[in-house]
């Protein structure tokens, strides 16, 4: 999945060096860590209405089930 995307699209097709790609992945992880550390992710998710969260969860589950068929 993501390894193939990184190897063939980011590095291969876009011509970005693998070092730059790994740096982008690192800084993305740092950003997600900071969002989690300061509980911003929790605040964002808790502001989504419950019915919409249930719908999103069900939709993702059905999509994964469809991909497994």
Backbone as a chain_set.jsonl record, in Angstrom:
{"seq": "XXXXXXXXXXXXXXXXXXXXXXXXXXXXXXXXXXXXXXXXXXXXXXXXXXXXXXXXXXXXXXXXXXXXX", "coords": {"N": [[0.791, -1.184, 0.0], [1.129, 1.768, 1.177], [3.896, 1.763, 1.073], [4.443, 1.015, -1.566], [3.238, 3.178, -2.892], [4.891, 5.278, -2.013], [7.388, 4.413, -3.045], [7.004, 4.141, -5.875], [5.425, 6.296, -6.831], [5.98, 8.788, -5.414], [8.843, 8.826, -5.259], [9.63, 7.632, -7.72], [7.901, 8.539, -10.001], [7.438, 11.283, -9.478], [9.931, 12.281, -9.145], [11.215, 13.028, -6.817], [13.754, 12.957, -4.375], [14.658, 10.089, -2.377], [15.46, 10.732, 0.174], [14.288, 13.229, 0.675], [11.614, 12.477, 0.551], [11.473, 10.728, 2.77], [11.995, 12.581, 4.752], [9.68, 14.156, 4.569], [7.775, 12.287, 5.418], [8.67, 11.907, 8.043], [8.28, 14.516, 9.189], [5.546, 14.714, 8.885], [4.732, 12.72, 10.659], [5.663, 13.83, 13.049], [3.983, 16.06, 13.189], [1.443, 14.795, 13.492], [1.92, 13.566, 15.939], [2.164, 15.812, 17.615], [-0.428, 16.862, 17.369], [-1.8, 14.84, 18.683], [-0.581, 14.906, 21.194], [-1.335, 17.393, 22.268], [-4.002, 16.987, 22.429], [-5.63, 17.783, 20.328], [-6.563, 16.251, 18.233], [-8.472, 14.655, 19.534], [-10.296, 16.643, 20.276], [-11.134, 17.519, 17.743], [-12.391, 15.209, 16.724], [-14.362, 14.78, 18.644], [-16.077, 16.853, 18.125], [-17.503, 16.141, 15.919], [-20.736, 15.163, 14.988], [-22.475, 12.47, 16.682], [-24.101, 10.72, 15.141], [-23.051, 11.088, 12.583], [-20.425, 10.182, 12.974], [-20.95, 7.467, 13.48], [-22.022, 6.765, 11.012], [-19.81, 7.223, 9.303], [-18.0, 5.339, 10.325], [-19.419, 2.966, 9.796], [-19.549, 3.099, 7.001], [-16.818, 2.93, 6.28], [-16.27, 0.379, 7.281], [-17.993, -1.197, 5.662], [-16.849, -0.667, 3.169], [-14.293, -1.834, 3.487], [-15.107, -4.481, 3.818], [-16.218, -4.924, 1.285], [-13.935, -4.728, -0.306], [-12.674, -7.018, 0.497], [-14.069, -9.028, -0.707]], "CA": [[0.0, 0.0, 0.0], [1.831, 3.046, 1.267], [5.284, 1.588, 0.638], [4.44, 1.059, -3.026], [2.967, 4.566, -3.279], [6.109, 6.051, -1.773], [8.472, 3.991, -3.928], [6.759, 4.308, -7.302], [4.835, 7.586, -7.186], [6.716, 9.933, -4.869], [10.247, 8.789, -5.663], [9.792, 7.299, -9.133], [7.214, 9.376, -10.983], [7.544, 12.71, -9.181], [11.335, 12.652, -9.204], [11.693, 13.518, -5.528], [14.731, 12.02, -3.818], [14.101, 9.295, -1.279], [15.751, 11.428, 1.422], [13.255, 14.247, 0.838], [10.38, 11.756, 0.868], [11.539, 10.27, 4.154], [11.858, 13.775, 5.585], [8.261, 14.519, 4.588], [7.1, 11.311, 6.275], [9.068, 12.21, 9.419], [7.617, 15.729, 9.675], [4.13, 14.393, 9.016], [4.571, 11.976, 11.915], [5.833, 14.79, 14.147], [2.747, 16.835, 13.25], [0.393, 13.974, 14.091], [2.263, 13.396, 17.349], [1.817, 17.046, 18.322], [-1.892, 16.92, 17.444], [-2.214, 13.903, 19.718], [-0.049, 15.355, 22.476], [-2.132, 18.514, 22.761], [-5.392, 16.532, 22.407], [-6.372, 18.46, 19.266], [-7.274, 15.2, 17.493], [-9.658, 14.298, 20.315], [-11.229, 17.767, 20.178], [-11.713, 17.521, 16.401], [-13.291, 14.066, 16.577], [-15.514, 14.931, 19.539], [-16.979, 17.854, 17.568], [-18.306, 15.53, 14.855], [-21.934, 14.583, 15.6], [-22.417, 11.02, 16.883], [-24.7, 10.008, 14.009], [-22.107, 11.142, 11.473], [-19.323, 9.271, 13.312], [-21.425, 6.098, 13.269], [-22.133, 6.586, 9.567], [-18.463, 7.116, 8.734], [-17.463, 4.048, 10.75], [-20.126, 1.927, 9.039], [-19.124, 3.187, 5.605], [-15.46, 2.394, 6.16], [-16.375, -1.067, 7.478], [-18.574, -1.793, 4.454], [-15.849, -0.563, 2.103], [-13.278, -2.865, 3.724], [-15.742, -5.772, 3.524], [-16.343, -5.031, -0.167], [-12.601, -4.985, -0.846], [-12.312, -8.387, 0.835], [-14.829, -9.999, -1.511]], "C": [[0.842, 1.26, 0.0], [3.293, 2.93, 0.849], [5.384, 1.658, -0.878], [4.169, 2.471, -3.526], [4.219, 5.414, -3.131], [7.181, 5.708, -2.801], [8.216, 4.37, -5.381], [6.227, 5.683, -7.679], [5.714, 8.736, -6.712], [8.151, 9.949, -5.383], [10.382, 8.582, -7.17], [9.2, 8.317, -10.084], [7.411, 10.867, -10.736], [8.99, 13.197, -9.166], [11.897, 13.235, -7.921], [12.668, 12.493, -4.96], [14.122, 11.274, -2.631], [14.366, 9.963, 0.064], [14.697, 12.499, 1.707], [11.924, 13.601, 1.193], [10.355, 11.263, 2.303], [11.44, 11.438, 5.127], [10.407, 14.221, 5.688], [7.465, 13.573, 5.481], [7.417, 11.594, 7.744], [8.314, 13.418, 9.954], [6.106, 15.546, 9.761], [3.842, 13.642, 10.306], [4.729, 12.887, 13.121], [4.57, 15.629, 14.309], [1.609, 16.061, 13.884], [0.656, 13.733, 15.573], [1.882, 14.632, 18.157], [0.303, 17.22, 18.432], [-2.415, 16.004, 18.54], [-1.786, 14.387, 21.099], [-0.901, 16.468, 23.086], [-3.634, 18.252, 22.679], [-6.246, 17.282, 21.387], [-7.143, 17.435, 18.447], [-8.551, 14.81, 18.221], [-10.711, 15.393, 20.205], [-11.909, 17.781, 18.812], [-12.729, 16.394, 16.243], [-14.522, 14.228, 17.452], [-16.496, 15.987, 19.04], [-17.781, 17.349, 16.373], [-19.53, 14.902, 15.51], [-21.867, 13.05, 15.637], [-22.976, 10.261, 15.687], [-23.763, 9.998, 12.801], [-20.909, 10.233, 11.73], [-19.727, 7.822, 13.085], [-21.529, 5.801, 11.778], [-20.779, 6.422, 8.896], [-17.851, 5.766, 9.072], [-18.103, 2.908, 9.966], [-19.689, 1.924, 7.582], [-17.738, 2.624, 5.386], [-15.475, 0.876, 6.328], [-16.947, -1.772, 6.259], [-17.595, -1.741, 3.284], [-14.774, -1.632, 2.258], [-13.851, -4.25, 3.431], [-15.876, -5.983, 2.018], [-14.992, -5.332, -0.81], [-12.161, -6.424, -0.572], [-13.034, -9.433, -0.001], [-14.151, -10.327, -2.808]], "O": [[1.224, 1.761, -1.058], [3.868, 3.886, 0.33], [6.297, 2.284, -1.417], [4.801, 2.919, -4.483], [4.565, 6.182, -4.028], [7.81, 6.602, -3.367], [9.117, 4.869, -6.053], [6.553, 6.189, -8.753], [6.144, 9.564, -7.515], [8.621, 10.969, -5.886], [11.16, 9.277, -7.825], [9.922, 8.9, -10.893], [7.539, 11.637, -11.688], [9.237, 14.402, -9.173], [12.949, 13.873, -7.939], [12.428, 11.289, -5.055], [13.202, 11.76, -1.974], [13.587, 9.787, 1.001], [14.264, 12.659, 2.848], [11.187, 14.113, 2.036], [9.332, 11.366, 2.98], [10.865, 11.301, 6.207], [9.95, 14.618, 6.76], [6.58, 14.009, 6.217], [6.529, 11.527, 8.594], [7.764, 13.364, 11.054], [5.455, 16.152, 10.613], [2.836, 13.893, 10.969], [4.011, 12.738, 14.11], [4.132, 15.883, 15.431], [0.883, 16.597, 14.721], [-0.279, 13.699, 16.373], [1.34, 14.515, 19.256], [-0.198, 17.67, 19.463], [-3.363, 16.35, 19.244], [-2.548, 14.286, 22.061], [-1.153, 16.472, 24.291], [-4.442, 19.168, 22.838], [-7.458, 17.402, 21.566], [-8.259, 17.712, 18.007], [-9.598, 14.65, 17.594], [-11.897, 15.098, 20.056], [-13.112, 18.024, 18.719], [-13.809, 16.603, 15.69], [-15.62, 13.85, 17.043], [-17.641, 16.015, 19.491], [-18.649, 18.061, 15.868], [-19.388, 14.177, 16.495], [-21.287, 12.417, 14.755], [-22.392, 9.264, 15.26], [-23.694, 9.005, 12.078], [-20.424, 9.579, 10.806], [-18.942, 7.032, 12.56], [-21.167, 4.712, 11.332], [-20.618, 5.576, 8.017], [-17.252, 5.119, 8.212], [-17.413, 1.99, 9.522], [-19.483, 0.861, 6.996], [-17.504, 1.913, 4.409], [-14.778, 0.163, 5.605], [-16.451, -2.825, 5.86], [-17.527, -2.682, 2.493], [-14.384, -2.266, 1.279], [-13.164, -5.099, 2.863], [-15.673, -7.093, 1.527], [-14.919, -6.111, -1.761], [-11.364, -6.983, -1.325], [-12.648, -10.602, -0.001], [-14.668, -11.126, -3.59]]}, "num_chains": 1, "name": "protein.A"}
